[in-house]
């Protein structure tokens, strides 16, 4: 296995196994658009991907990548907080929601996801998921940011009711310096 294998690959393998053509998906943290275009490739022409970011720079990056890859009809990129995700999709209709927590790669490190809004959005995404739907969370933390969010998110997901959700947390236990944590949530 390549030494660069990381949280993004884990998340994409998981999503590829779950998302089908025609599905509705949500990218809760658009950033540079990599997860958005990956989801677009899975849902195909008949599917839909709603992609959120609070930073105009991220929205523009994502729109550029979406256009380059020919997914303009599939992706709707929205400059809005993911805590308002329920304004865009109906309950019980979403196949997958993706969170890639932290800051915009190559962007302003002072703007990053926050525990309160992240948990509010996860809570809403759980309601939007159809049965059999999934959430992928890649939790990045380190230096002086993300620790509080990591703790709060892990505590929140560990208390989700067993009868309704299966929650799996994967860690790169032999890597130094706060490696990312990959979370999979299945709605039963
Ligand atoms: C680690 S980056 C995402 C990387 C992205 N998935 C990619 O493929 O490049 C996290 C992003 O979350 C965004 N963000 C922070 N708070 C947010 C919020 N409340 N709603 C939506 N996006 C938010 C940041 O602006 C940043 O672009």
PDB file of C-alpha atoms and ligand atoms in Angstrom:
ATOM      1  CA  UNK A   1       0.000   0.000   0.000  1.00  0.00           C
ATOM      2  CA  UNK A   2       1.331   3.476  -0.878  1.00  0.00           C
ATOM      3  CA  UNK A   3       2.511   5.503   2.120  1.00  0.00           C
ATOM      4  CA  UNK A   4       0.385   8.425   0.960  1.00  0.00           C
ATOM      5  CA  UNK A   5      -2.847   6.484   1.508  1.00  0.00           C
ATOM      6  CA  UNK A   6      -4.956   8.823   3.575  1.00  0.00           C
ATOM      7  CA  UNK A   7      -8.340   9.963   4.794  1.00  0.00           C
ATOM      8  CA  UNK A   8      -9.474  11.186   1.370  1.00  0.00           C
ATOM      9  CA  UNK A   9      -8.868   7.771  -0.204  1.00  0.00           C
ATOM     10  CA  UNK A  10     -10.674   6.058   2.682  1.00  0.00           C
ATOM     11  CA  UNK A  11     -13.641   8.388   2.258  1.00  0.00           C
ATOM     12  CA  UNK A  12     -13.749   7.968  -1.521  1.00  0.00           C
ATOM     13  CA  UNK A  13     -13.589   4.161  -1.336  1.00  0.00           C
ATOM     14  CA  UNK A  14     -16.472   4.248   1.145  1.00  0.00           C
ATOM     15  CA  UNK A  15     -18.547   6.644  -0.983  1.00  0.00           C
ATOM     16  CA  UNK A  16     -17.890   4.726  -4.208  1.00  0.00           C
ATOM     17  CA  UNK A  17     -19.363   1.625  -2.586  1.00  0.00           C
ATOM     18  CA  UNK A  18     -22.491   3.468  -1.408  1.00  0.00           C
ATOM     19  CA  UNK A  19     -23.455   6.081  -4.014  1.00  0.00           C
ATOM     20  CA  UNK A  20     -25.312   5.048  -7.181  1.00  0.00           C
ATOM     21  CA  UNK A  21     -26.173   6.851 -10.452  1.00  0.00           C
ATOM     22  CA  UNK A  22     -29.179   9.148  -9.980  1.00  0.00           C
ATOM     23  CA  UNK A  23     -28.542   9.712  -6.255  1.00  0.00           C
ATOM     24  CA  UNK A  24     -28.655  13.052  -4.417  1.00  0.00           C
ATOM     25  CA  UNK A  25     -25.471  13.860  -2.438  1.00  0.00           C
ATOM     26  CA  UNK A  26     -24.203  16.756  -0.345  1.00  0.00           C
ATOM     27  CA  UNK A  27     -20.655  18.063  -0.030  1.00  0.00           C
ATOM     28  CA  UNK A  28     -20.822  20.040   3.223  1.00  0.00           C
ATOM     29  CA  UNK A  29     -17.305  21.513   2.853  1.00  0.00           C
ATOM     30  CA  UNK A  30     -16.618  22.285  -0.812  1.00  0.00           C
ATOM     31  CA  UNK A  31     -13.089  23.728  -0.388  1.00  0.00           C
ATOM     32  CA  UNK A  32     -11.221  23.211  -3.670  1.00  0.00           C
ATOM     33  CA  UNK A  33     -14.020  21.005  -5.014  1.00  0.00           C
ATOM     34  CA  UNK A  34     -12.318  17.609  -5.014  1.00  0.00           C
ATOM     35  CA  UNK A  35     -15.081  15.822  -3.112  1.00  0.00           C
ATOM     36  CA  UNK A  36     -17.764  17.635  -5.111  1.00  0.00           C
ATOM     37  CA  UNK A  37     -16.448  16.403  -8.474  1.00  0.00           C
ATOM     38  CA  UNK A  38     -15.894  12.915  -7.056  1.00  0.00           C
ATOM     39  CA  UNK A  39     -19.548  12.790  -5.943  1.00  0.00           C
ATOM     40  CA  UNK A  40     -20.635  14.136  -9.361  1.00  0.00           C
ATOM     41  CA  UNK A  41     -18.760  11.281 -11.054  1.00  0.00           C
ATOM     42  CA  UNK A  42     -20.687   8.788  -8.887  1.00  0.00           C
ATOM     43  CA  UNK A  43     -24.214  10.219  -9.289  1.00  0.00           C
ATOM     44  CA  UNK A  44     -23.920  10.793 -13.064  1.00  0.00           C
ATOM     45  CA  UNK A  45     -26.147  12.926 -15.303  1.00  0.00           C
ATOM     46  CA  UNK A  46     -29.385  12.049 -13.512  1.00  0.00           C
ATOM     47  CA  UNK A  47     -28.046  12.747 -10.014  1.00  0.00           C
ATOM     48  CA  UNK A  48     -27.516  15.954  -8.043  1.00  0.00           C
ATOM     49  CA  UNK A  49     -24.746  17.236  -5.761  1.00  0.00           C
ATOM     50  CA  UNK A  50     -25.313  20.221  -3.459  1.00  0.00           C
ATOM     51  CA  UNK A  51     -21.987  21.693  -2.377  1.00  0.00           C
ATOM     52  CA  UNK A  52     -21.563  24.233   0.446  1.00  0.00           C
ATOM     53  CA  UNK A  53     -18.810  26.557   1.590  1.00  0.00           C
ATOM     54  CA  UNK A  54     -18.792  29.830   3.503  1.00  0.00           C
ATOM     55  CA  UNK A  55     -15.816  31.232   1.578  1.00  0.00           C
ATOM     56  CA  UNK A  56     -16.218  32.835  -1.836  1.00  0.00           C
ATOM     57  CA  UNK A  57     -12.681  31.682  -2.730  1.00  0.00           C
ATOM     58  CA  UNK A  58     -13.711  28.054  -2.112  1.00  0.00           C
ATOM     59  CA  UNK A  59     -16.939  28.440  -4.087  1.00  0.00           C
ATOM     60  CA  UNK A  60     -15.037  29.885  -7.055  1.00  0.00           C
ATOM     61  CA  UNK A  61     -12.417  27.096  -6.913  1.00  0.00           C
ATOM     62  CA  UNK A  62     -15.140  24.463  -6.778  1.00  0.00           C
ATOM     63  CA  UNK A  63     -17.139  26.030  -9.621  1.00  0.00           C
ATOM     64  CA  UNK A  64     -13.968  26.138 -11.762  1.00  0.00           C
ATOM     65  CA  UNK A  65     -13.202  22.457 -11.142  1.00  0.00           C
ATOM     66  CA  UNK A  66     -16.843  21.478 -11.681  1.00  0.00           C
ATOM     67  CA  UNK A  67     -16.838  23.292 -15.037  1.00  0.00           C
ATOM     68  CA  UNK A  68     -13.480  21.812 -16.113  1.00  0.00           C
ATOM     69  CA  UNK A  69     -14.746  18.300 -15.399  1.00  0.00           C
ATOM     70  CA  UNK A  70     -18.052  18.886 -17.218  1.00  0.00           C
ATOM     71  CA  UNK A  71     -20.291  18.608 -14.138  1.00  0.00           C
ATOM     72  CA  UNK A  72     -22.005  22.020 -14.286  1.00  0.00           C
ATOM     73  CA  UNK A  73     -25.438  20.424 -14.741  1.00  0.00           C
ATOM     74  CA  UNK A  74     -24.948  18.074 -11.786  1.00  0.00           C
ATOM     75  CA  UNK A  75     -23.393  20.292  -9.083  1.00  0.00           C
ATOM     76  CA  UNK A  76     -25.047  23.246  -7.378  1.00  0.00           C
ATOM     77  CA  UNK A  77     -22.336  25.160  -5.485  1.00  0.00           C
ATOM     78  CA  UNK A  78     -23.737  27.321  -2.710  1.00  0.00           C
ATOM     79  CA  UNK A  79     -21.962  30.076  -0.751  1.00  0.00           C
ATOM     80  CA  UNK A  80     -23.676  29.338   2.543  1.00  0.00           C
ATOM     81  CA  UNK A  81     -22.972  27.546   5.831  1.00  0.00           C
ATOM     82  CA  UNK A  82     -23.625  23.791   5.864  1.00  0.00           C
ATOM     83  CA  UNK A  83     -25.818  24.316   8.927  1.00  0.00           C
ATOM     84  CA  UNK A  84     -28.484  25.483   6.445  1.00  0.00           C
ATOM     85  CA  UNK A  85     -28.280  22.313   4.371  1.00  0.00           C
ATOM     86  CA  UNK A  86     -31.936  21.487   5.058  1.00  0.00           C
ATOM     87  CA  UNK A  87     -33.028  24.416   2.855  1.00  0.00           C
ATOM     88  CA  UNK A  88     -31.838  22.472  -0.199  1.00  0.00           C
ATOM     89  CA  UNK A  89     -32.878  18.823   0.201  1.00  0.00           C
ATOM     90  CA  UNK A  90     -35.941  16.954   1.458  1.00  0.00           C
ATOM     91  CA  UNK A  91     -35.832  14.641   4.454  1.00  0.00           C
ATOM     92  CA  UNK A  92     -35.158  11.009   3.552  1.00  0.00           C
ATOM     93  CA  UNK A  93     -33.838  11.722   0.036  1.00  0.00           C
ATOM     94  CA  UNK A  94     -30.049  11.983   0.353  1.00  0.00           C
ATOM     95  CA  UNK A  95     -27.684   9.054  -0.363  1.00  0.00           C
ATOM     96  CA  UNK A  96     -24.497  10.574   1.073  1.00  0.00           C
ATOM     97  CA  UNK A  97     -23.175  13.662   2.827  1.00  0.00           C
ATOM     98  CA  UNK A  98     -19.456  14.426   3.035  1.00  0.00           C
ATOM     99  CA  UNK A  99     -17.598  16.569   5.566  1.00  0.00           C
ATOM    100  CA  UNK A 100     -13.899  17.352   5.204  1.00  0.00           C
ATOM    101  CA  UNK A 101     -13.260  19.385   8.339  1.00  0.00           C
ATOM    102  CA  UNK A 102     -10.579  22.019   8.787  1.00  0.00           C
ATOM    103  CA  UNK A 103      -9.464  24.950   6.657  1.00  0.00           C
ATOM    104  CA  UNK A 104      -9.369  25.638   2.924  1.00  0.00           C
ATOM    105  CA  UNK A 105      -6.195  24.019   1.478  1.00  0.00           C
ATOM    106  CA  UNK A 106      -3.889  26.877   0.447  1.00  0.00           C
ATOM    107  CA  UNK A 107      -6.296  29.379   1.991  1.00  0.00           C
ATOM    108  CA  UNK A 108      -6.791  31.380   5.174  1.00  0.00           C
ATOM    109  CA  UNK A 109      -6.033  29.120   8.181  1.00  0.00           C
ATOM    110  CA  UNK A 110      -8.059  31.356  10.489  1.00  0.00           C
ATOM    111  CA  UNK A 111     -11.282  30.309   8.713  1.00  0.00           C
ATOM    112  CA  UNK A 112     -12.104  26.709   9.528  1.00  0.00           C
ATOM    113  CA  UNK A 113     -15.027  24.506  10.446  1.00  0.00           C
ATOM    114  CA  UNK A 114     -16.392  24.908  13.989  1.00  0.00           C
ATOM    115  CA  UNK A 115     -17.844  22.378  16.433  1.00  0.00           C
ATOM    116  CA  UNK A 116     -21.242  24.067  16.838  1.00  0.00           C
ATOM    117  CA  UNK A 117     -22.086  24.500  13.164  1.00  0.00           C
ATOM    118  CA  UNK A 118     -20.543  21.161  12.172  1.00  0.00           C
ATOM    119  CA  UNK A 119     -22.674  19.252  14.696  1.00  0.00           C
ATOM    120  CA  UNK A 120     -25.795  21.211  13.710  1.00  0.00           C
ATOM    121  CA  UNK A 121     -25.155  20.244  10.094  1.00  0.00           C
ATOM    122  CA  UNK A 122     -24.462  16.560  10.882  1.00  0.00           C
ATOM    123  CA  UNK A 123     -27.732  16.483  12.833  1.00  0.00           C
ATOM    124  CA  UNK A 124     -29.628  17.909   9.840  1.00  0.00           C
ATOM    125  CA  UNK A 125     -27.849  15.623   7.347  1.00  0.00           C
ATOM    126  CA  UNK A 126     -28.857  12.566   9.402  1.00  0.00           C
ATOM    127  CA  UNK A 127     -32.500  13.595   8.932  1.00  0.00           C
ATOM    128  CA  UNK A 128     -31.988  14.254   5.205  1.00  0.00           C
ATOM    129  CA  UNK A 129     -30.422  10.807   4.625  1.00  0.00           C
ATOM    130  CA  UNK A 130     -32.596   8.071   3.178  1.00  0.00           C
ATOM    131  CA  UNK A 131     -32.449   4.646   4.850  1.00  0.00           C
ATOM    132  CA  UNK A 132     -29.183   3.071   3.733  1.00  0.00           C
ATOM    133  CA  UNK A 133     -27.661   6.553   3.290  1.00  0.00           C
ATOM    134  CA  UNK A 134     -24.263   7.467   4.709  1.00  0.00           C
ATOM    135  CA  UNK A 135     -22.182  10.312   6.090  1.00  0.00           C
ATOM    136  CA  UNK A 136     -18.402  10.465   5.605  1.00  0.00           C
ATOM    137  CA  UNK A 137     -16.443  12.706   7.962  1.00  0.00           C
ATOM    138  CA  UNK A 138     -12.716  13.372   7.615  1.00  0.00           C
ATOM    139  CA  UNK A 139     -11.634  15.128  10.793  1.00  0.00           C
ATOM    140  CA  UNK A 140      -8.474  17.208  10.413  1.00  0.00           C
ATOM    141  CA  UNK A 141      -6.962  18.855  13.472  1.00  0.00           C
ATOM    142  CA  UNK A 142      -3.542  19.926  14.682  1.00  0.00           C
ATOM    143  CA  UNK A 143      -1.334  22.908  15.485  1.00  0.00           C
ATOM    144  CA  UNK A 144      -3.672  25.196  17.411  1.00  0.00           C
ATOM    145  CA  UNK A 145      -6.979  24.375  15.690  1.00  0.00           C
ATOM    146  CA  UNK A 146      -9.572  21.662  15.447  1.00  0.00           C
ATOM    147  CA  UNK A 147      -9.056  19.912  18.804  1.00  0.00           C
ATOM    148  CA  UNK A 148     -12.296  21.161  20.343  1.00  0.00           C
ATOM    149  CA  UNK A 149     -14.223  20.335  17.165  1.00  0.00           C
ATOM    150  CA  UNK A 150     -12.710  16.819  17.008  1.00  0.00           C
ATOM    151  CA  UNK A 151     -13.669  16.078  20.630  1.00  0.00           C
ATOM    152  CA  UNK A 152     -17.178  17.510  20.243  1.00  0.00           C
ATOM    153  CA  UNK A 153     -17.890  15.646  16.984  1.00  0.00           C
ATOM    154  CA  UNK A 154     -16.578  12.320  18.333  1.00  0.00           C
ATOM    155  CA  UNK A 155     -18.671  12.709  21.474  1.00  0.00           C
ATOM    156  CA  UNK A 156     -21.792  13.594  19.459  1.00  0.00           C
ATOM    157  CA  UNK A 157     -21.504  10.666  17.015  1.00  0.00           C
ATOM    158  CA  UNK A 158     -20.673   8.171  19.778  1.00  0.00           C
ATOM    159  CA  UNK A 159     -24.074   8.898  21.335  1.00  0.00           C
ATOM    160  CA  UNK A 160     -26.165   8.360  18.185  1.00  0.00           C
ATOM    161  CA  UNK A 161     -28.824   5.687  18.802  1.00  0.00           C
ATOM    162  CA  UNK A 162     -27.588   2.197  17.935  1.00  0.00           C
ATOM    163  CA  UNK A 163     -30.944   1.142  16.487  1.00  0.00           C
ATOM    164  CA  UNK A 164     -30.825   3.923  13.885  1.00  0.00           C
ATOM    165  CA  UNK A 165     -27.144   4.385  13.045  1.00  0.00           C
ATOM    166  CA  UNK A 166     -23.923   2.417  12.716  1.00  0.00           C
ATOM    167  CA  UNK A 167     -20.885   4.602  13.429  1.00  0.00           C
ATOM    168  CA  UNK A 168     -17.319   3.507  12.583  1.00  0.00           C
ATOM    169  CA  UNK A 169     -14.232   5.558  13.468  1.00  0.00           C
ATOM    170  CA  UNK A 170     -10.900   4.769  11.719  1.00  0.00           C
ATOM    171  CA  UNK A 171      -7.566   6.136  12.907  1.00  0.00           C
ATOM    172  CA  UNK A 172      -4.040   6.083  11.447  1.00  0.00           C
ATOM    173  CA  UNK A 173      -2.632   4.871  14.749  1.00  0.00           C
ATOM    174  CA  UNK A 174       1.019   4.550  13.612  1.00  0.00           C
ATOM    175  CA  UNK A 175       1.261   8.049  12.126  1.00  0.00           C
ATOM    176  CA  UNK A 176       2.639  11.023  14.084  1.00  0.00           C
ATOM    177  CA  UNK A 177       1.421  14.606  14.376  1.00  0.00           C
ATOM    178  CA  UNK A 178      -2.351  14.424  14.660  1.00  0.00           C
ATOM    179  CA  UNK A 179      -3.237  12.293  11.605  1.00  0.00           C
ATOM    180  CA  UNK A 180      -6.811  12.729  10.340  1.00  0.00           C
ATOM    181  CA  UNK A 181      -9.670  10.620  11.672  1.00  0.00           C
ATOM    182  CA  UNK A 182     -12.080   9.005   9.205  1.00  0.00           C
ATOM    183  CA  UNK A 183     -15.687   8.445  10.272  1.00  0.00           C
ATOM    184  CA  UNK A 184     -18.410   6.462   8.531  1.00  0.00           C
ATOM    185  CA  UNK A 185     -22.039   6.737   9.604  1.00  0.00           C
ATOM    186  CA  UNK A 186     -24.682   4.422   8.126  1.00  0.00           C
ATOM    187  CA  UNK A 187     -28.399   5.156   8.580  1.00  0.00           C
ATOM    188  CA  UNK A 188     -30.077   1.801   9.225  1.00  0.00           C
TER     189      UNK A 188
HETATM  190  C1  LIG B   1     -10.700  21.032   4.582  1.00  0.00           C
HETATM  191  S1  LIG B   1     -11.588  22.187   3.597  1.00  0.00           S
HETATM  192  C2  LIG B   1     -12.518  21.169   2.508  1.00  0.00           C
HETATM  193  C3  LIG B   1     -11.692  20.538   1.408  1.00  0.00           C
HETATM  194  C4  LIG B   1     -12.518  20.081   0.248  1.00  0.00           C
HETATM  195  N1  LIG B   1     -13.346  18.955   0.543  1.00  0.00           N
HETATM  196  C5  LIG B   1     -11.688  19.850  -1.016  1.00  0.00           C
HETATM  197  O1  LIG B   1     -11.930  18.856  -1.717  1.00  0.00           O
HETATM  198  O2  LIG B   1     -10.802  20.665  -1.305  1.00  0.00           O
HETATM  199  C6  LIG B   1     -12.843  22.772   4.717  1.00  0.00           C
HETATM  200  C7  LIG B   1     -13.735  23.828   4.123  1.00  0.00           C
HETATM  201  O3  LIG B   1     -14.841  24.019   5.001  1.00  0.00           O
HETATM  202  C8  LIG B   1     -15.283  25.339   4.841  1.00  0.00           C
HETATM  203  N2  LIG B   1     -16.196  25.711   5.932  1.00  0.00           N
HETATM  204  C9  LIG B   1     -15.907  26.176   7.172  1.00  0.00           C
HETATM  205  N3  LIG B   1     -17.050  26.374   7.874  1.00  0.00           N
HETATM  206  C10 LIG B   1     -18.075  26.024   7.052  1.00  0.00           C
HETATM  207  C11 LIG B   1     -19.487  26.020   7.180  1.00  0.00           C
HETATM  208  N4  LIG B   1     -20.101  26.395   8.313  1.00  0.00           N
HETATM  209  N5  LIG B   1     -20.233  25.606   6.127  1.00  0.00           N
HETATM  210  C12 LIG B   1     -19.630  25.217   4.960  1.00  0.00           C
HETATM  211  N6  LIG B   1     -18.304  25.202   4.772  1.00  0.00           N
HETATM  212  C13 LIG B   1     -17.530  25.602   5.806  1.00  0.00           C
HETATM  213  C14 LIG B   1     -13.990  26.133   4.769  1.00  0.00           C
HETATM  214  O4  LIG B   1     -14.209  27.388   4.173  1.00  0.00           O
HETATM  215  C15 LIG B   1     -13.086  25.199   3.945  1.00  0.00           C
HETATM  216  O5  LIG B   1     -13.096  25.561   2.586  1.00  0.00           O
END
